[in-house]
Every structure is written in C-alpha cells, then in structure tokens.
Amino acid sequence: MQNETTKIAILVAISTLIFLLMPIFLLLYIRSYNRHKKNHVLEKQNMQQKFEAEMLQARVEVQDQTMQSIATELHDNVGQLLSLTTLTLNSVNLSDEVKAKKKIENSLQLVNKSIKELRELAKLLHGEQLVENGLGHAIDQEISWLSKSGAYELQVNNTLSESDYTSPDKDLIILRLLQEIINNMIKHAQATQIQIDAYLATNVLHLKVKENGVGFNPDEIKARKSGMGLNSIYKRIEMINGKLILNSAPGKGTSISIEIPYP
Amino acid sequence: MRLSPIVIAETVCLISAVALVWKDKYAFWKVVTCYIAIALLTEQYAAYLSSRHQHNLWLFNIFLFFEISTILFGLYHCIKAYINPKPIFAIGGGIICLSYVIFLFKQPFSESNNLTISVMSVVYALYCLYYYYLLLKDENFIEIKNHPEFWWVTGVLFYYFGSTMANIFDGLFNVKIIGYATLRYCIYVLLNYILYSLWIYSFICRMKQRKLQS
C-alpha cells in the first residue's frame, strides 16, 4: 500500500512538473509569435509610410504636370484667343459704324470663347472635386471633354457611374492615369477611333483604352525613362497594386488594359 | 504558531500590491489587493485553528467564494479588452457554482471541497488559454514583457494548471518529503511562490505603465 502511494506521489510530482513546463513552453511560443507580429506591424508601418511618401511624390508630379497643362492651355488656346481679341479691338474704326459693330461682336464672341475655354480648363484640372462625385462621373466628364474636340470617333462603355463603391485615395490616381493616357494619345497617337471601357468586376476595376493610331514599340519607350510618360503610368499603377497590360506595335494602334483592386 | 512559506509569499505580495497598485484608477487592482489580504488573513486564521487542533477546512470553503469571484472578475477584466466575455463567463461561473452546490448537498461543509477546486482550476486554465488565443489573434501587438494583465493571467495559469494533478489525486498520496511537509504541501508552496512572484511582477509593470501614462 505504501508502495502504491509512493507511485501515485511520483506520478503526481512528474505530472505537476509537466503541467508547469507546459505554460513555460506556451510563454516561449507567445513571446516568439509576438515578436513576429511586432516585426510584421513595423514592416507594415514602414510600407505605409513609403506608400504615403510615394503618394506625395506622385501628387507633386501630378501638380507639375497640371502646371504644364495650364501653361500650355493658356499659351496655346486662351492666350491666342485674347491676342486675337486685342488685335480685333485695336483695329476698330469708330467712324465706320457697321464694320466697328461687326468687329466688336467678333471680339465679344472671342471673349466668350475664352471664358468657355477657361471654364473647361478649370473643370479638367480640378480633379479632386471631380472625383468627389465618383470615379465613374469623373471619367464621363473626361470623355465628354474629349468628345467635344470632335476629332475622334468614340466608343464608350463606362458602368462605374452605377457603382456605389469609392476609394478616395485611388480615385484621383486612376483619373490622372486616364488623363495621362488620353493626353499621350492626343499628342502622339494620331488616332481616329478610341474605345474606352471602365467597369468593376469582383472587386477589381478594369480600365481599357484602345485606339487605332500609329502605335509604338513599348520596350523602346520604357527604356528611355523620360518624363511623365509611360514610366510614370507604370509607377502609379504599381503604387495602387494594379496591373497594366500594354499592347502596341508601330502602325497597329495601341491598347492599354489596367486592372486595379477596388475599392 | 509558525510562519509558513505561503504566508511569507502572501505578505510580500500584499505589501507590494498596497505599495504599487492600491492607488490605481481601475477597480481590478484594488480587488486583487483585497483578495490577497483576505487570503493572508484566511491562511493565518487557519494556521491558528490548526495550532489549537481544530478543523479549518470550513474556513477554506468560505474563502473559496472570494477566490472564485476574484479570479473570475480578474479574468473577465483581462478578456473584456478583446471581446464581450459575458456569455462565456456566465457559463463558466455557472459551472463552478453548480459544483459548489453539489458539494454542499453531498458532503458536510467541514470537509475539503475538492470538486469545486478541480472544476475551478480547469475553467480558469481554459480562460487563461483563451486569453492567450485572443492576445495572439489580435491585430495589435503588445509588449508582453511590460504588460501587467498578461503576467497576472500567466500567474493564474501556472497556479491553476499546475495544481490540477495535485487536486485530482488529493487524498490518495501523503508522502512526506521534508519533515512534516507532504508532497501536496510542497507543490502548493511552489505554486504559490510562482503565482505571487508573477503577480508582484505584474504590479511592477502596472506601476510603470501608470507612470508612463501620467
């Protein structure tokens, strides 16, 4: 009997020791897991800071680009109109009432056109206000501005206006991307037909732009790494974890397909 | 009447609690301090009764009420930082109370309430493990080295998890190791030292935390 009791006592002593060792191992595991979690959180914070810094840089770049656009628009468009108005008004001869009336009317038309151009420019540049009403609406505005030029046959399929999702951080970047793509097309593509598709499918925003212009060799352009062109588009898409597929060849037009996790 | 090792541990812990966390704005720390004071008084009075060769198990059965409520409250306080723990504490508390009622019906009050102690140990160990699970699952990481609640819960886990086997086999072995001390007594002394050491450390962490926050 005494032997039995001793056996039980040894069993209890060993079991208690094991029961005390288990929390120790548990503590070591928690410590190690917590350390990994700490590293993960710090890494996430670093990435967030990096992302914010890149966003800031992108905003500065966009602002630079915007300033250039303002300068170009003012110089090439509004400036010309106002110069013409000055010329017309300078040439007014008050003694010849009929001609003077006609010239003043012409000048008035030119001034009105200048005002209209300035309004269009303001609308185009004020992207943040545009995306406040949703990305779909902003893209519609952009396309409407493009269609007013009358130089392109447009095929548009934009279903984003019907979507309730928004992502304030990404919206402005996406809009600027589209503006950049359209600007590049206007400047270089010499296209006559443009097809634009924008839709949302399973939390991915798809933006496709296709035109029948002169096309180019993408590798050659990418290698140049110049200014606000293709490289800037790639960089901005990378920032919002997006994907860009570019198909182009000299004489065969260009198609750009962008996929971005959204919202 | 001799000063037992458990009484020494409790006295040191009580002094530390009064000095470090008694003025804390959270009721939890005051409740813990009061609990240690009650535990110390119970231990002393039990020793006095024992020295006069009188039964003292009824005293520990009364003390069990304080133990159940204080540790449940403490664990509730720690777990509520992550979830709403009312439902699980209602279940756990209900099970412990039921075991106490069964004891009251089946055995005289002057006997040791091993059933409730065993059930309580299992329930508390599960709550402690659940606390660790919530802590690991939480997106925010905490500096466990200086986290008072973590060390308080760790003390509870060591004590109740470590005492499981001693509780289950209580009465089946009475091997004396050093003089009058049985193995069970030695295990409880060790567990008490672990518990109160970790609690003192948690009080130090809390005091540091309070100083940083002020």
Short mmCIF file of C-alpha atoms in Angstrom, two decimals:
data_model
loop_
_atom_site.label_atom_id
_atom_site.label_comp_id
_atom_site.label_asym_id
_atom_site.label_seq_id
_atom_site.Cartn_x
_atom_site.Cartn_y
_atom_site.Cartn_z
CA MET A 1 0.00 0.00 0.00
CA GLN A 2 2.85 2.31 0.94
CA ASN A 3 4.47 1.40 -2.38
CA GLU A 4 1.24 2.32 -4.24
CA THR A 5 1.08 5.69 -2.50
CA THR A 6 4.69 6.42 -3.37
CA LYS A 7 3.99 5.54 -7.01
CA ILE A 8 1.00 7.90 -7.07
CA ALA A 9 3.08 10.59 -5.40
CA ILE A 10 5.84 10.23 -8.04
CA LEU A 11 3.21 10.29 -10.78
CA VAL A 12 1.65 13.45 -9.35
CA ALA A 13 5.06 15.08 -8.94
CA ILE A 14 6.05 14.32 -12.53
CA SER A 15 2.64 15.35 -13.87
CA THR A 16 2.79 18.61 -11.94
CA LEU A 17 6.24 19.25 -13.33
CA ILE A 18 4.94 18.64 -16.85
CA PHE A 19 1.90 20.81 -16.13
CA LEU A 20 4.27 23.56 -15.06
CA LEU A 21 6.55 23.11 -18.05
CA MET A 22 3.67 23.42 -20.49
CA PRO A 23 2.87 27.05 -19.59
CA ILE A 24 6.60 27.79 -19.87
CA PHE A 25 6.65 26.48 -23.44
CA LEU A 26 3.42 28.32 -24.09
CA LEU A 27 5.03 31.53 -22.87
CA LEU A 28 8.04 30.96 -25.13
CA TYR A 29 5.72 30.38 -28.08
CA ILE A 30 3.70 33.53 -27.31
CA ARG A 31 6.92 35.52 -26.99
CA SER A 32 8.18 34.29 -30.33
CA TYR A 33 4.80 34.81 -32.05
CA ASN A 34 4.51 38.27 -30.55
CA ARG A 35 7.97 39.16 -31.80
CA HIS A 36 6.99 38.10 -35.31
CA LYS A 37 3.79 40.10 -35.00
CA LYS A 38 5.80 43.13 -33.87
CA ASN A 39 8.11 42.83 -36.87
CA HIS A 40 5.13 42.43 -39.15
CA VAL A 41 3.43 45.54 -37.71
CA LEU A 42 6.64 47.56 -38.01
CA GLU A 43 7.10 46.38 -41.58
CA LYS A 44 3.51 47.33 -42.34
CA GLN A 45 4.06 50.78 -40.83
CA ASN A 46 7.20 51.23 -42.94
CA MET A 47 5.35 50.18 -46.06
CA GLN A 48 2.51 52.56 -45.21
CA GLN A 49 5.00 55.40 -44.74
CA LYS A 50 6.70 54.51 -48.00
CA PHE A 51 3.34 54.38 -49.75
CA GLU A 52 2.38 57.77 -48.35
CA ALA A 53 5.74 59.23 -49.41
CA GLU A 54 5.24 57.87 -52.93
CA MET A 55 1.69 59.20 -52.99
CA LEU A 56 3.04 62.60 -52.03
CA GLN A 57 5.68 62.39 -54.72
CA ALA A 58 3.06 61.36 -57.25
CA ARG A 59 0.89 64.30 -56.19
CA VAL A 60 3.82 66.66 -56.68
CA GLU A 61 4.47 65.15 -60.10
CA VAL A 62 0.80 65.47 -60.98
CA GLN A 63 0.84 69.08 -59.81
CA ASP A 64 3.86 69.75 -62.02
CA GLN A 65 2.09 68.17 -64.92
CA THR A 66 -1.02 70.19 -64.13
CA MET A 67 1.00 73.40 -64.13
CA GLN A 68 2.43 72.46 -67.51
CA SER A 69 -1.07 71.78 -68.80
CA ILE A 70 -2.26 75.16 -67.51
CA ALA A 71 0.69 76.89 -69.15
CA THR A 72 0.12 75.10 -72.46
CA GLU A 73 -3.62 75.71 -72.43
CA LEU A 74 -3.20 79.38 -71.51
CA HIS A 75 -0.49 79.94 -74.08
CA ASP A 76 -1.88 77.95 -76.98
CA ASN A 77 -5.55 78.48 -76.51
CA VAL A 78 -6.78 81.25 -74.24
CA GLY A 79 -3.71 83.37 -74.92
CA GLN A 80 -4.26 83.14 -78.68
CA LEU A 81 -7.93 83.97 -78.35
CA LEU A 82 -7.23 87.01 -76.20
CA SER A 83 -4.45 88.17 -78.56
CA LEU A 84 -6.88 87.91 -81.42
CA THR A 85 -9.44 89.86 -79.39
CA THR A 86 -6.88 92.61 -78.76
CA LEU A 87 -5.99 92.73 -82.43
CA THR A 88 -9.65 92.92 -83.42
CA LEU A 89 -10.41 95.64 -80.89
CA ASN A 90 -7.33 97.60 -81.91
CA SER A 91 -8.47 97.57 -85.50
CA VAL A 92 -11.90 99.01 -84.66
CA ASN A 93 -12.55 102.21 -86.58
CA LEU A 94 -15.34 104.08 -84.80
CA SER A 95 -16.09 106.21 -87.84
CA ASP A 96 -17.15 103.10 -89.78
CA GLU A 97 -20.04 102.03 -87.55
CA VAL A 98 -21.05 98.90 -89.49
CA LYS A 99 -17.54 97.40 -89.55
CA ALA A 100 -16.89 98.51 -85.97
CA LYS A 101 -20.10 96.79 -84.78
CA LYS A 102 -19.10 93.60 -86.56
CA LYS A 103 -15.60 93.69 -85.09
CA ILE A 104 -16.91 94.33 -81.59
CA GLU A 105 -19.34 91.43 -81.99
CA ASN A 106 -16.45 89.23 -83.13
CA SER A 107 -14.40 90.33 -80.14
CA LEU A 108 -17.30 89.55 -77.84
CA GLN A 109 -17.53 86.09 -79.34
CA LEU A 110 -13.80 85.61 -78.84
CA VAL A 111 -14.04 86.74 -75.20
CA ASN A 112 -16.97 84.38 -74.61
CA LYS A 113 -15.00 81.57 -76.17
CA SER A 114 -12.05 82.40 -73.92
CA ILE A 115 -14.30 82.27 -70.85
CA LYS A 116 -15.70 78.94 -72.01
CA GLU A 117 -12.20 77.57 -72.57
CA LEU A 118 -11.12 78.75 -69.11
CA ARG A 119 -14.13 77.05 -67.53
CA GLU A 120 -13.38 73.83 -69.35
CA LEU A 121 -9.77 74.06 -68.24
CA ALA A 122 -10.79 74.66 -64.62
CA LYS A 123 -13.13 71.67 -64.70
CA LEU A 124 -10.48 69.47 -66.20
CA LEU A 125 -7.81 70.47 -63.72
CA HIS A 126 -9.88 70.30 -60.57
CA GLY A 127 -9.64 66.50 -60.33
CA GLU A 128 -10.28 66.20 -56.61
CA GLN A 129 -13.60 67.96 -56.97
CA LEU A 130 -14.41 65.77 -59.95
CA VAL A 131 -13.79 62.51 -58.12
CA GLU A 132 -15.94 63.69 -55.21
CA ASN A 133 -18.96 62.68 -57.28
CA GLY A 134 -17.43 59.30 -58.01
CA LEU A 135 -14.83 57.99 -60.39
CA GLY A 136 -17.43 56.97 -62.99
CA HIS A 137 -18.74 60.54 -63.14
CA ALA A 138 -15.19 61.93 -63.41
CA ILE A 139 -14.40 59.57 -66.30
CA ASP A 140 -17.64 60.66 -68.02
CA GLN A 141 -16.54 64.30 -67.72
CA GLU A 142 -13.14 63.46 -69.15
CA ILE A 143 -14.69 61.62 -72.09
CA SER A 144 -17.19 64.40 -72.67
CA TRP A 145 -14.29 66.86 -72.88
CA LEU A 146 -12.57 64.56 -75.38
CA SER A 147 -15.69 64.15 -77.49
CA LYS A 148 -16.14 67.93 -77.72
CA SER A 149 -12.94 68.13 -79.76
CA GLY A 150 -14.81 66.20 -82.48
CA ALA A 151 -11.53 64.72 -83.70
CA TYR A 152 -12.27 61.15 -82.61
CA GLU A 153 -14.87 58.52 -83.10
CA LEU A 154 -15.53 57.41 -79.53
CA GLN A 155 -16.91 54.12 -78.29
CA VAL A 156 -17.52 54.29 -74.56
CA ASN A 157 -18.69 51.72 -72.06
CA ASN A 158 -18.46 53.19 -68.57
CA THR A 159 -20.50 51.36 -65.93
CA LEU A 160 -18.61 52.83 -62.96
CA SER A 161 -21.20 55.61 -62.54
CA GLU A 162 -23.69 52.93 -61.48
CA SER A 163 -21.35 51.59 -58.79
CA ASP A 164 -21.64 52.79 -55.17
CA TYR A 165 -18.03 51.95 -54.30
CA THR A 166 -15.46 54.70 -53.86
CA SER A 167 -11.82 54.80 -52.87
CA PRO A 168 -10.76 58.45 -52.37
CA ASP A 169 -7.05 57.58 -52.34
CA LYS A 170 -7.17 55.61 -55.57
CA ASP A 171 -9.83 57.59 -57.49
CA LEU A 172 -7.68 60.62 -58.19
CA ILE A 173 -4.71 58.47 -59.23
CA ILE A 174 -6.92 56.46 -61.62
CA LEU A 175 -8.41 59.63 -63.09
CA ARG A 176 -4.96 61.13 -63.60
CA LEU A 177 -3.86 57.88 -65.22
CA LEU A 178 -6.69 58.10 -67.70
CA GLN A 179 -5.90 61.77 -68.36
CA GLU A 180 -2.26 60.86 -68.93
CA ILE A 181 -3.20 58.08 -71.34
CA ILE A 182 -5.60 60.34 -73.25
CA ASN A 183 -3.03 63.17 -73.36
CA ASN A 184 -0.44 60.77 -74.76
CA MET A 185 -2.92 59.62 -77.39
CA ILE A 186 -3.74 63.18 -78.39
CA LYS A 187 -0.06 64.12 -78.54
CA HIS A 188 1.41 61.09 -80.25
CA ALA A 189 -1.09 58.53 -81.48
CA GLN A 190 -2.80 60.35 -84.39
CA ALA A 191 -5.76 58.07 -83.80
CA THR A 192 -9.22 58.44 -85.32
CA GLN A 193 -11.06 55.86 -83.21
CA ILE A 194 -10.85 55.47 -79.44
CA GLN A 195 -12.59 52.82 -77.41
CA ILE A 196 -12.83 53.26 -73.62
CA ASP A 197 -14.22 50.60 -71.24
CA ALA A 198 -14.46 51.11 -67.48
CA TYR A 199 -16.16 48.59 -65.23
CA LEU A 200 -15.95 46.87 -61.88
CA ALA A 201 -15.87 43.07 -61.58
CA THR A 202 -15.25 41.10 -58.37
CA ASN A 203 -13.50 43.93 -56.54
CA VAL A 204 -11.26 44.69 -59.49
CA LEU A 205 -11.60 47.87 -61.50
CA HIS A 206 -10.96 47.38 -65.22
CA LEU A 207 -10.00 50.30 -67.41
CA LYS A 208 -9.35 49.60 -71.08
CA VAL A 209 -8.36 52.14 -73.69
CA LYS A 210 -7.84 51.13 -77.29
CA GLU A 211 -7.07 53.30 -80.31
CA ASN A 212 -6.15 52.84 -83.96
CA GLY A 213 -3.22 55.27 -84.04
CA VAL A 214 0.35 54.95 -85.24
CA GLY A 215 1.43 52.70 -82.38
CA PHE A 216 4.93 52.38 -80.97
CA ASN A 217 7.48 49.95 -79.62
CA PRO A 218 6.78 49.76 -75.84
CA ASP A 219 10.23 48.36 -74.93
CA GLU A 220 11.96 51.23 -76.64
CA ILE A 221 9.80 53.84 -74.89
CA LYS A 222 10.22 52.18 -71.49
CA ALA A 223 13.99 52.09 -71.91
CA ARG A 224 14.07 55.85 -72.45
CA LYS A 225 12.70 56.53 -68.95
CA SER A 226 11.79 60.06 -69.89
CA GLY A 227 9.45 62.47 -68.09
CA MET A 228 5.85 61.86 -67.26
CA GLY A 229 5.13 59.26 -69.91
CA LEU A 230 4.77 55.52 -69.79
CA ASN A 231 7.13 55.02 -66.84
CA SER A 232 5.09 57.38 -64.72
CA ILE A 233 1.94 55.41 -65.59
CA TYR A 234 3.62 52.14 -64.59
CA LYS A 235 4.87 53.65 -61.32
CA ARG A 236 1.47 54.96 -60.33
CA ILE A 237 -0.22 51.67 -61.12
CA GLU A 238 2.36 49.84 -59.01
CA MET A 239 1.61 52.19 -56.12
CA ILE A 240 -2.02 51.14 -56.02
CA ASN A 241 -1.17 47.43 -56.53
CA GLY A 242 -2.57 47.48 -60.03
CA LYS A 243 -1.59 45.71 -63.23
CA LEU A 244 -1.08 47.17 -66.68
CA ILE A 245 -1.09 45.28 -69.95
CA LEU A 246 0.13 47.28 -72.90
CA ASN A 247 -0.13 46.09 -76.49
CA SER A 248 1.27 48.23 -79.20
CA ALA A 249 3.31 47.95 -82.36
CA PRO A 250 4.24 50.54 -84.98
CA GLY A 251 1.27 51.04 -87.33
CA LYS A 252 -1.05 48.80 -85.37
CA GLY A 253 -2.53 51.12 -82.77
CA THR A 254 -2.31 50.77 -79.01
CA SER A 255 -4.40 49.05 -76.39
CA ILE A 256 -3.94 49.59 -72.66
CA SER A 257 -5.67 47.41 -70.11
CA ILE A 258 -5.47 48.32 -66.42
CA GLU A 259 -6.67 46.21 -63.50
CA ILE A 260 -6.75 47.70 -60.02
CA PRO A 261 -8.00 46.15 -56.75
CA TYR A 262 -11.02 48.29 -55.86
CA PRO A 263 -12.25 49.86 -53.61
CA MET B 1 2.36 29.33 15.57
CA ARG B 2 4.98 29.15 12.85
CA LEU B 3 5.22 31.46 9.86
CA SER B 4 4.56 29.23 6.83
CA PRO B 5 6.27 29.83 3.45
CA ILE B 6 2.87 30.55 1.88
CA VAL B 7 2.16 33.26 4.48
CA ILE B 8 5.55 34.84 3.75
CA ALA B 9 4.79 34.87 0.00
CA GLU B 10 1.33 36.35 0.62
CA THR B 11 2.67 39.02 2.95
CA VAL B 12 5.33 40.13 0.46
CA CYS B 13 2.73 40.16 -2.32
CA LEU B 14 0.26 42.15 -0.21
CA ILE B 15 2.89 44.76 0.71
CA SER B 16 3.84 45.04 -2.98
CA ALA B 17 0.20 45.37 -4.03
CA VAL B 18 -0.51 48.10 -1.47
CA ALA B 19 2.64 49.98 -2.43
CA LEU B 20 2.33 49.60 -6.20
CA VAL B 21 -1.28 49.30 -7.33
CA TRP B 22 -3.61 50.21 -4.46
CA LYS B 23 -4.00 53.76 -5.81
CA ASP B 24 -4.70 52.56 -9.34
CA LYS B 25 -7.78 54.01 -11.04
CA TYR B 26 -9.01 50.55 -12.12
CA ALA B 27 -11.05 48.60 -9.57
CA PHE B 28 -9.36 45.39 -10.75
CA TRP B 29 -6.11 46.15 -8.93
CA LYS B 30 -7.90 47.14 -5.71
CA VAL B 31 -9.94 43.94 -5.84
CA VAL B 32 -6.75 41.89 -6.29
CA THR B 33 -5.12 43.66 -3.31
CA CYS B 34 -8.18 42.97 -1.12
CA TYR B 35 -8.16 39.36 -2.26
CA ILE B 36 -4.52 38.90 -1.23
CA ALA B 37 -5.31 40.48 2.17
CA ILE B 38 -8.25 38.08 2.62
CA ALA B 39 -6.06 35.13 1.54
CA LEU B 40 -3.43 36.15 4.09
CA LEU B 41 -5.98 36.52 6.90
CA THR B 42 -7.52 33.17 5.99
CA GLU B 43 -4.13 31.47 5.98
CA GLN B 44 -3.21 32.98 9.33
CA TYR B 45 -6.52 32.11 10.96
CA ALA B 46 -6.35 28.58 9.51
CA ALA B 47 -2.85 28.20 10.99
CA TYR B 48 -4.17 29.44 14.35
CA LEU B 49 -7.04 26.91 14.26
CA SER B 50 -4.63 24.18 13.27
CA SER B 51 -2.29 25.06 16.16
CA ARG B 52 -5.27 24.60 18.51
CA HIS B 53 -6.04 21.26 16.83
CA GLN B 54 -9.33 22.49 15.41
CA HIS B 55 -10.73 21.86 11.92
CA ASN B 56 -10.03 24.65 9.46
CA LEU B 57 -11.39 23.28 6.16
CA TRP B 58 -14.70 25.14 6.65
CA LEU B 59 -12.65 28.36 6.60
CA PHE B 60 -11.07 27.44 3.25
CA ASN B 61 -14.56 26.61 1.92
CA ILE B 62 -15.69 30.14 2.82
CA PHE B 63 -12.52 31.56 1.33
CA LEU B 64 -13.33 29.67 -1.88
CA PHE B 65 -16.19 32.15 -2.53
CA PHE B 66 -13.70 35.02 -2.57
CA GLU B 67 -11.27 33.03 -4.71
CA ILE B 68 -13.93 32.11 -7.28
CA SER B 69 -15.31 35.65 -7.55
CA THR B 70 -11.95 37.48 -7.57
CA ILE B 71 -10.22 35.29 -10.17
CA LEU B 72 -13.35 35.27 -12.34
CA PHE B 73 -13.52 39.06 -12.10
CA GLY B 74 -9.80 39.36 -12.91
CA LEU B 75 -10.03 37.13 -15.96
CA TYR B 76 -13.18 38.96 -17.05
CA HIS B 77 -11.30 42.25 -16.79
CA CYS B 78 -8.42 40.90 -18.94
CA ILE B 79 -10.56 39.21 -21.61
CA LYS B 80 -13.00 42.10 -21.99
CA ALA B 81 -10.21 44.11 -23.65
CA TYR B 82 -10.71 41.86 -26.70
CA ILE B 83 -14.31 40.61 -26.70
CA ASN B 84 -17.56 40.81 -24.77
CA PRO B 85 -16.94 37.94 -22.36
CA LYS B 86 -20.30 37.99 -20.51
CA PRO B 87 -21.74 34.81 -22.13
CA ILE B 88 -18.64 32.64 -21.56
CA PHE B 89 -18.23 33.90 -18.01
CA ALA B 90 -21.88 33.22 -17.27
CA ILE B 91 -21.33 29.62 -18.42
CA GLY B 92 -18.01 29.17 -16.56
CA GLY B 93 -19.29 30.85 -13.39
CA GLY B 94 -22.46 28.75 -13.58
CA ILE B 95 -20.47 25.51 -13.81
CA ILE B 96 -18.30 26.44 -10.79
CA CYS B 97 -21.35 27.46 -8.72
CA LEU B 98 -23.10 24.23 -9.68
CA SER B 99 -20.10 22.21 -8.48
CA TYR B 100 -20.24 24.13 -5.19
CA VAL B 101 -23.96 23.40 -4.78
CA ILE B 102 -23.31 19.69 -5.49
CA PHE B 103 -20.61 19.74 -2.82
CA LEU B 104 -23.00 21.35 -0.32
CA PHE B 105 -25.58 18.65 -0.97
CA LYS B 106 -23.19 15.69 -0.97
CA GLN B 107 -20.62 16.47 1.71
CA PRO B 108 -20.50 18.27 5.05
CA PHE B 109 -19.19 21.85 4.96
CA SER B 110 -16.30 20.90 7.21
CA GLU B 111 -14.74 18.70 4.50
CA SER B 112 -12.41 19.77 1.73
CA ASN B 113 -14.29 20.97 -1.40
CA ASN B 114 -12.08 19.23 -3.92
CA LEU B 115 -14.81 19.05 -6.56
CA THR B 116 -15.18 22.83 -6.82
CA ILE B 117 -11.41 23.36 -6.64
CA SER B 118 -10.83 20.90 -9.52
CA VAL B 119 -13.66 22.32 -11.66
CA MET B 120 -12.49 25.87 -10.91
CA SER B 121 -8.89 25.00 -11.88
CA VAL B 122 -9.97 23.56 -15.23
CA VAL B 123 -12.29 26.51 -16.00
CA TYR B 124 -9.62 29.07 -15.09
CA ALA B 125 -6.95 27.29 -17.12
CA LEU B 126 -9.31 27.35 -20.12
CA TYR B 127 -10.00 31.06 -19.66
CA CYS B 128 -6.26 31.76 -19.45
CA LEU B 129 -5.61 29.83 -22.66
CA TYR B 130 -8.50 31.66 -24.31
CA TYR B 131 -6.94 34.96 -23.20
CA TYR B 132 -3.66 33.92 -24.88
CA TYR B 133 -5.55 32.95 -28.00
CA LEU B 134 -7.27 36.37 -28.15
CA LEU B 135 -3.96 38.09 -27.49
CA LEU B 136 -2.28 36.27 -30.38
CA LYS B 137 -5.26 36.76 -32.68
CA ASP B 138 -5.43 40.49 -32.03
CA GLU B 139 -4.03 42.63 -34.84
CA ASN B 140 -2.21 44.98 -32.47
CA PHE B 141 0.81 43.59 -30.77
CA ILE B 142 1.55 44.28 -27.11
CA GLU B 143 4.91 44.48 -25.41
CA ILE B 144 4.33 41.36 -23.28
CA LYS B 145 7.45 41.98 -21.25
CA ASN B 146 5.77 45.00 -19.65
CA HIS B 147 2.11 44.06 -19.88
CA PRO B 148 0.58 43.78 -16.38
CA GLU B 149 -2.58 41.86 -17.34
CA PHE B 150 -0.54 39.30 -19.30
CA TRP B 151 1.63 38.47 -16.27
CA TRP B 152 -1.35 38.41 -13.93
CA VAL B 153 -3.09 35.86 -16.19
CA THR B 154 0.18 33.91 -16.52
CA GLY B 155 0.37 33.64 -12.71
CA VAL B 156 -3.21 32.35 -12.63
CA LEU B 157 -2.46 29.81 -15.38
CA PHE B 158 0.64 28.47 -13.64
CA TYR B 159 -1.19 28.13 -10.34
CA TYR B 160 -4.41 26.51 -11.54
CA PHE B 161 -2.89 24.44 -14.35
CA GLY B 162 -0.06 23.25 -12.11
CA SER B 163 -2.41 22.31 -9.27
CA THR B 164 -4.67 20.16 -11.49
CA MET B 165 -2.90 16.86 -10.80
CA ALA B 166 -2.46 17.58 -7.09
CA ASN B 167 -6.20 18.33 -6.84
CA ILE B 168 -7.30 15.25 -8.78
CA PHE B 169 -5.15 12.86 -6.70
CA ASP B 170 -5.73 14.67 -3.41
CA GLY B 171 -6.08 12.20 -0.53
CA LEU B 172 -4.52 9.33 -2.48
CA PHE B 173 -0.96 10.19 -1.53
CA ASN B 174 0.50 11.56 1.67
CA VAL B 175 4.22 11.17 1.13
CA LYS B 176 6.23 13.35 3.44
CA ILE B 177 9.24 14.93 1.79
CA ILE B 178 10.82 17.36 4.27
CA GLY B 179 9.88 16.77 7.92
CA TYR B 180 6.17 17.45 8.32
CA ALA B 181 5.68 18.75 4.71
CA THR B 182 3.77 16.46 2.36
CA LEU B 183 4.30 16.39 -1.39
CA ARG B 184 0.95 18.17 -1.88
CA TYR B 185 2.02 20.91 0.50
CA CYS B 186 5.37 21.30 -1.30
CA ILE B 187 3.60 21.53 -4.66
CA TYR B 188 1.27 24.24 -3.26
CA VAL B 189 4.19 26.17 -1.78
CA LEU B 190 5.92 26.10 -5.17
CA LEU B 191 2.72 27.12 -7.00
CA ASN B 192 2.08 29.93 -4.52
CA TYR B 193 5.60 31.24 -5.00
CA ILE B 194 5.18 31.19 -8.78
CA LEU B 195 1.74 32.84 -8.54
CA TYR B 196 2.76 35.61 -6.17
CA SER B 197 6.08 36.26 -7.95
CA LEU B 198 4.27 36.73 -11.25
CA TRP B 199 1.63 38.89 -9.60
CA ILE B 200 4.29 41.09 -7.99
CA TYR B 201 5.90 41.43 -11.43
CA SER B 202 2.52 42.37 -12.91
CA PHE B 203 2.12 45.05 -10.18
CA ILE B 204 5.53 46.46 -11.10
CA CYS B 205 4.53 46.51 -14.78
CA ARG B 206 1.26 48.24 -13.91
CA MET B 207 3.05 50.87 -11.84
CA LYS B 208 5.48 51.54 -14.72
CA GLN B 209 2.57 51.71 -17.15
CA ARG B 210 0.73 54.16 -14.90
CA LYS B 211 3.81 56.36 -14.61
CA LEU B 212 4.21 56.39 -18.38
CA GLN B 213 0.56 57.29 -18.88
CA SER B 214 0.55 60.14 -16.34
#
